[in-house]
Amino acid sequence: MDRVFRLNLSNINQSSCERDALILEPSHVANCVSKGKSEHFDCRNHIRVIQPVGDGTRLYLCGTNAHNPKDWVVHSNLTHLGRNTFVPGIGMGIAKCPYDPADNSTAVWVEKGNPGDLPGLYSGTNAEFTKADTVIFRTDLHNLTTGRREYSFKRTLKYDSKWLDSK
């Protein structure tokens, strides 16, 4: 899979930033500012996770979205998927990437070896705005043919800092 991903990403060199820009504007700026965060840094959308999906023709992205994490799946040339393309489990980025752009996090997309041999994301991040809940998390696992959720998410115990300390 690594080899395929690198080959597909090499196509980015042939794209035009003006024409092929991927704009992921934060959608919760006012709410973020009302909580005392900086409009011009904290309340932007900092992409914190980029992982190849499947054969590498798509990318999973997760951003802070003005302290309200959101995720997307896009083409590897950084263009949006068609409006009629549904990717189950995508939209809410909570527990998949951090709220705060300054927080550490890690994530990996796993294609094979999960229950039902279904693909899913594993992450280690803060799962709350207050940073009180650090988590190791696995997303819901969906059958990509039917869109049906086959397995619910898994996570470490809530508020148990023995598992993961973000400091």
PDB file of C-alpha atoms in Angstrom:
ATOM      1  CA  MET A   1       0.000   0.000   0.000  1.00  0.00           C
ATOM      2  CA  ASP A   2       2.831   2.462   0.756  1.00  0.00           C
ATOM      3  CA  ARG A   3       4.127   2.143  -2.776  1.00  0.00           C
ATOM      4  CA  VAL A   4       0.711   2.874  -4.305  1.00  0.00           C
ATOM      5  CA  PHE A   5       0.208   5.872  -2.007  1.00  0.00           C
ATOM      6  CA  ARG A   6       3.532   7.434  -2.993  1.00  0.00           C
ATOM      7  CA  LEU A   7       2.786   6.943  -6.682  1.00  0.00           C
ATOM      8  CA  ASN A   8      -0.605   8.613  -6.389  1.00  0.00           C
ATOM      9  CA  LEU A   9       0.725  11.508  -4.337  1.00  0.00           C
ATOM     10  CA  SER A  10       3.355  12.198  -6.980  1.00  0.00           C
ATOM     11  CA  ASN A  11       0.463  13.452  -9.121  1.00  0.00           C
ATOM     12  CA  ILE A  12       0.142  16.443  -6.770  1.00  0.00           C
ATOM     13  CA  ASN A  13       3.197  17.928  -8.508  1.00  0.00           C
ATOM     14  CA  GLN A  14       1.111  18.143 -11.677  1.00  0.00           C
ATOM     15  CA  SER A  15      -1.753  20.030 -10.038  1.00  0.00           C
ATOM     16  CA  SER A  16      -2.298  23.769 -10.003  1.00  0.00           C
ATOM     17  CA  CYS A  17      -2.745  25.346  -6.564  1.00  0.00           C
ATOM     18  CA  GLU A  18      -5.040  28.008  -8.013  1.00  0.00           C
ATOM     19  CA  ARG A  19      -7.200  25.477  -9.843  1.00  0.00           C
ATOM     20  CA  ASP A  20      -7.002  22.417  -7.550  1.00  0.00           C
ATOM     21  CA  ALA A  21      -7.047  24.046  -4.104  1.00  0.00           C
ATOM     22  CA  LEU A  22      -8.812  22.105  -1.391  1.00  0.00           C
ATOM     23  CA  ILE A  23     -10.589  24.630   0.808  1.00  0.00           C
ATOM     24  CA  LEU A  24     -11.645  23.331   4.211  1.00  0.00           C
ATOM     25  CA  GLU A  25     -12.836  26.436   6.021  1.00  0.00           C
ATOM     26  CA  PRO A  26     -13.574  26.215   9.754  1.00  0.00           C
ATOM     27  CA  SER A  27     -17.310  26.226  10.390  1.00  0.00           C
ATOM     28  CA  HIS A  28     -17.407  27.134  14.092  1.00  0.00           C
ATOM     29  CA  VAL A  29     -15.269  30.297  14.320  1.00  0.00           C
ATOM     30  CA  ALA A  30     -17.763  32.422  16.293  1.00  0.00           C
ATOM     31  CA  ASN A  31     -18.311  29.676  18.873  1.00  0.00           C
ATOM     32  CA  CYS A  32     -14.544  29.156  19.182  1.00  0.00           C
ATOM     33  CA  VAL A  33     -13.884  32.875  19.711  1.00  0.00           C
ATOM     34  CA  SER A  34     -16.668  33.031  22.327  1.00  0.00           C
ATOM     35  CA  LYS A  35     -14.692  30.462  24.347  1.00  0.00           C
ATOM     36  CA  GLY A  36     -11.674  32.771  24.484  1.00  0.00           C
ATOM     37  CA  LYS A  37      -9.636  31.303  21.647  1.00  0.00           C
ATOM     38  CA  SER A  38      -7.648  33.324  19.104  1.00  0.00           C
ATOM     39  CA  GLU A  39      -9.641  33.981  15.915  1.00  0.00           C
ATOM     40  CA  HIS A  40      -6.556  34.077  13.708  1.00  0.00           C
ATOM     41  CA  PHE A  41      -4.835  30.935  15.011  1.00  0.00           C
ATOM     42  CA  ASP A  42      -6.834  28.685  17.327  1.00  0.00           C
ATOM     43  CA  CYS A  43     -10.107  29.210  15.456  1.00  0.00           C
ATOM     44  CA  ARG A  44      -8.797  28.183  12.036  1.00  0.00           C
ATOM     45  CA  ASN A  45      -8.881  24.665  10.605  1.00  0.00           C
ATOM     46  CA  HIS A  46      -5.543  22.971  11.206  1.00  0.00           C
ATOM     47  CA  ILE A  47      -5.371  19.632   9.376  1.00  0.00           C
ATOM     48  CA  ARG A  48      -3.799  17.251  11.902  1.00  0.00           C
ATOM     49  CA  VAL A  49      -4.374  13.838  10.295  1.00  0.00           C
ATOM     50  CA  ILE A  50      -3.713  12.795   6.702  1.00  0.00           C
ATOM     51  CA  GLN A  51      -3.892   9.072   5.957  1.00  0.00           C
ATOM     52  CA  PRO A  52      -4.153   7.126   2.673  1.00  0.00           C
ATOM     53  CA  VAL A  53      -7.389   5.149   2.291  1.00  0.00           C
ATOM     54  CA  GLY A  54      -7.766   1.925   0.328  1.00  0.00           C
ATOM     55  CA  ASP A  55      -5.503   1.788  -2.717  1.00  0.00           C
ATOM     56  CA  GLY A  56      -4.211   5.322  -2.103  1.00  0.00           C
ATOM     57  CA  THR A  57      -6.537   7.113  -4.519  1.00  0.00           C
ATOM     58  CA  ARG A  58      -8.266   8.726  -1.550  1.00  0.00           C
ATOM     59  CA  LEU A  59      -7.063  10.438   1.615  1.00  0.00           C
ATOM     60  CA  TYR A  60      -8.629  10.632   5.052  1.00  0.00           C
ATOM     61  CA  LEU A  61      -8.217  14.138   6.555  1.00  0.00           C
ATOM     62  CA  CYS A  62      -9.107  15.379  10.019  1.00  0.00           C
ATOM     63  CA  GLY A  63      -8.842  18.998  11.145  1.00  0.00           C
ATOM     64  CA  THR A  64      -9.398  21.049  14.278  1.00  0.00           C
ATOM     65  CA  ASN A  65     -12.214  23.038  12.569  1.00  0.00           C
ATOM     66  CA  ALA A  66     -12.140  25.942  15.062  1.00  0.00           C
ATOM     67  CA  HIS A  67     -11.990  23.638  18.100  1.00  0.00           C
ATOM     68  CA  ASN A  68     -14.762  21.370  16.740  1.00  0.00           C
ATOM     69  CA  PRO A  69     -12.949  18.494  14.953  1.00  0.00           C
ATOM     70  CA  LYS A  70     -14.250  17.467  11.542  1.00  0.00           C
ATOM     71  CA  ASP A  71     -13.093  14.831   9.066  1.00  0.00           C
ATOM     72  CA  TRP A  72     -13.282  14.308   5.305  1.00  0.00           C
ATOM     73  CA  VAL A  73     -12.314  11.827   2.641  1.00  0.00           C
ATOM     74  CA  VAL A  74     -10.932  13.447  -0.531  1.00  0.00           C
ATOM     75  CA  HIS A  75      -9.214  12.351  -3.717  1.00  0.00           C
ATOM     76  CA  SER A  76      -5.440  11.998  -3.374  1.00  0.00           C
ATOM     77  CA  ASN A  77      -4.980  14.941  -5.761  1.00  0.00           C
ATOM     78  CA  LEU A  78      -6.645  17.010  -2.993  1.00  0.00           C
ATOM     79  CA  THR A  79      -9.987  17.548  -4.722  1.00  0.00           C
ATOM     80  CA  HIS A  80     -13.323  16.852  -3.088  1.00  0.00           C
ATOM     81  CA  LEU A  81     -15.242  13.659  -3.762  1.00  0.00           C
ATOM     82  CA  GLY A  82     -18.397  14.059  -5.821  1.00  0.00           C
ATOM     83  CA  ARG A  83     -21.496  15.210  -3.935  1.00  0.00           C
ATOM     84  CA  ASN A  84     -23.157  11.844  -4.535  1.00  0.00           C
ATOM     85  CA  THR A  85     -20.234   9.928  -2.974  1.00  0.00           C
ATOM     86  CA  PHE A  86     -21.074   8.810   0.560  1.00  0.00           C
ATOM     87  CA  VAL A  87     -18.325   7.666   2.920  1.00  0.00           C
ATOM     88  CA  PRO A  88     -19.881   6.156   6.058  1.00  0.00           C
ATOM     89  CA  GLY A  89     -18.630   7.405   9.419  1.00  0.00           C
ATOM     90  CA  ILE A  90     -17.149  10.646   8.083  1.00  0.00           C
ATOM     91  CA  GLY A  91     -18.113  14.103   9.358  1.00  0.00           C
ATOM     92  CA  MET A  92     -17.486  14.283  13.089  1.00  0.00           C
ATOM     93  CA  GLY A  93     -13.781  14.271  13.899  1.00  0.00           C
ATOM     94  CA  ILE A  94     -14.128  14.028  17.679  1.00  0.00           C
ATOM     95  CA  ALA A  95     -11.604  11.523  19.121  1.00  0.00           C
ATOM     96  CA  LYS A  96     -10.019  11.218  15.664  1.00  0.00           C
ATOM     97  CA  CYS A  97      -7.944  14.422  15.878  1.00  0.00           C
ATOM     98  CA  PRO A  98      -7.475  17.129  18.528  1.00  0.00           C
ATOM     99  CA  TYR A  99      -9.551  20.226  19.200  1.00  0.00           C
ATOM    100  CA  ASP A 100      -6.477  22.366  19.772  1.00  0.00           C
ATOM    101  CA  PRO A 101      -3.899  22.775  16.977  1.00  0.00           C
ATOM    102  CA  ALA A 102      -1.104  22.787  19.590  1.00  0.00           C
ATOM    103  CA  ASP A 103      -2.044  19.351  20.995  1.00  0.00           C
ATOM    104  CA  ASN A 104      -0.127  16.228  20.088  1.00  0.00           C
ATOM    105  CA  SER A 105      -1.994  13.409  18.404  1.00  0.00           C
ATOM    106  CA  THR A 106      -1.349  10.373  16.277  1.00  0.00           C
ATOM    107  CA  ALA A 107      -3.453   8.329  13.885  1.00  0.00           C
ATOM    108  CA  VAL A 108      -3.177   5.445  11.457  1.00  0.00           C
ATOM    109  CA  TRP A 109      -5.658   4.078   8.900  1.00  0.00           C
ATOM    110  CA  VAL A 110      -5.799   0.266   9.049  1.00  0.00           C
ATOM    111  CA  GLU A 111      -7.224  -1.483   5.977  1.00  0.00           C
ATOM    112  CA  LYS A 112      -6.969  -5.154   6.995  1.00  0.00           C
ATOM    113  CA  GLY A 113      -6.937  -7.004  10.308  1.00  0.00           C
ATOM    114  CA  ASN A 114      -9.849  -5.244  12.006  1.00  0.00           C
ATOM    115  CA  PRO A 115     -13.009  -7.133  13.002  1.00  0.00           C
ATOM    116  CA  GLY A 116     -14.768  -8.277   9.838  1.00  0.00           C
ATOM    117  CA  ASP A 117     -11.607  -7.264   7.962  1.00  0.00           C
ATOM    118  CA  LEU A 118     -13.159  -3.796   7.576  1.00  0.00           C
ATOM    119  CA  PRO A 119     -11.045  -0.618   7.338  1.00  0.00           C
ATOM    120  CA  GLY A 120     -10.888   1.903  10.175  1.00  0.00           C
ATOM    121  CA  LEU A 121      -8.920   4.689  11.802  1.00  0.00           C
ATOM    122  CA  TYR A 122      -7.045   4.348  15.091  1.00  0.00           C
ATOM    123  CA  SER A 123      -6.092   7.538  16.906  1.00  0.00           C
ATOM    124  CA  GLY A 124      -4.573   8.844  20.101  1.00  0.00           C
ATOM    125  CA  THR A 125      -5.704  12.382  20.952  1.00  0.00           C
ATOM    126  CA  ASN A 126      -7.765  14.615  23.234  1.00  0.00           C
ATOM    127  CA  ALA A 127     -11.453  13.816  22.919  1.00  0.00           C
ATOM    128  CA  GLU A 128     -12.789  16.959  24.637  1.00  0.00           C
ATOM    129  CA  PHE A 129     -12.439  20.724  24.313  1.00  0.00           C
ATOM    130  CA  THR A 130     -11.298  20.886  27.960  1.00  0.00           C
ATOM    131  CA  LYS A 131      -8.505  18.348  27.346  1.00  0.00           C
ATOM    132  CA  ALA A 132      -9.811  16.294  30.274  1.00  0.00           C
ATOM    133  CA  ASP A 133     -10.313  13.127  28.201  1.00  0.00           C
ATOM    134  CA  THR A 134      -7.281  11.703  26.429  1.00  0.00           C
ATOM    135  CA  VAL A 135      -8.195   8.678  24.356  1.00  0.00           C
ATOM    136  CA  ILE A 136      -6.949   5.823  22.244  1.00  0.00           C
ATOM    137  CA  PHE A 137      -9.784   5.322  19.779  1.00  0.00           C
ATOM    138  CA  ARG A 138     -10.900   3.089  16.910  1.00  0.00           C
ATOM    139  CA  THR A 139     -13.676   4.363  14.669  1.00  0.00           C
ATOM    140  CA  ASP A 140     -16.906   2.544  13.874  1.00  0.00           C
ATOM    141  CA  LEU A 141     -16.225  -0.074  11.213  1.00  0.00           C
ATOM    142  CA  HIS A 142     -18.515   0.109   8.186  1.00  0.00           C
ATOM    143  CA  ASN A 143     -19.158  -2.245   5.315  1.00  0.00           C
ATOM    144  CA  LEU A 144     -18.159   0.088   2.480  1.00  0.00           C
ATOM    145  CA  THR A 145     -20.404  -1.716  -0.025  1.00  0.00           C
ATOM    146  CA  THR A 146     -23.628  -1.358   1.971  1.00  0.00           C
ATOM    147  CA  GLY A 147     -22.639   1.632   4.139  1.00  0.00           C
ATOM    148  CA  ARG A 148     -23.893  -0.307   7.161  1.00  0.00           C
ATOM    149  CA  ARG A 149     -22.065  -0.027  10.490  1.00  0.00           C
ATOM    150  CA  GLU A 150     -20.900  -3.525  11.390  1.00  0.00           C
ATOM    151  CA  TYR A 151     -18.866  -2.766  14.548  1.00  0.00           C
ATOM    152  CA  SER A 152     -19.144   0.135  16.996  1.00  0.00           C
ATOM    153  CA  PHE A 153     -16.179   2.304  17.946  1.00  0.00           C
ATOM    154  CA  LYS A 154     -13.809   1.231  20.712  1.00  0.00           C
ATOM    155  CA  ARG A 155     -11.981   3.533  23.096  1.00  0.00           C
ATOM    156  CA  THR A 156     -10.008   3.568  26.310  1.00  0.00           C
ATOM    157  CA  LEU A 157     -11.866   4.332  29.529  1.00  0.00           C
ATOM    158  CA  LYS A 158     -13.162   7.888  29.707  1.00  0.00           C
ATOM    159  CA  TYR A 159     -11.098  10.205  31.953  1.00  0.00           C
ATOM    160  CA  ASP A 160      -8.521   7.481  32.685  1.00  0.00           C
ATOM    161  CA  SER A 161      -5.211   9.324  32.326  1.00  0.00           C
ATOM    162  CA  LYS A 162      -3.238   6.134  33.014  1.00  0.00           C
ATOM    163  CA  TRP A 163      -3.725   5.120  29.371  1.00  0.00           C
ATOM    164  CA  LEU A 164      -2.617   8.271  27.612  1.00  0.00           C
ATOM    165  CA  ASP A 165      -1.273  11.483  29.067  1.00  0.00           C
ATOM    166  CA  SER A 166      -1.063  14.307  26.535  1.00  0.00           C
ATOM    167  CA  LYS A 167       1.397  16.381  28.605  1.00  0.00           C
TER     168      LYS A 167
END
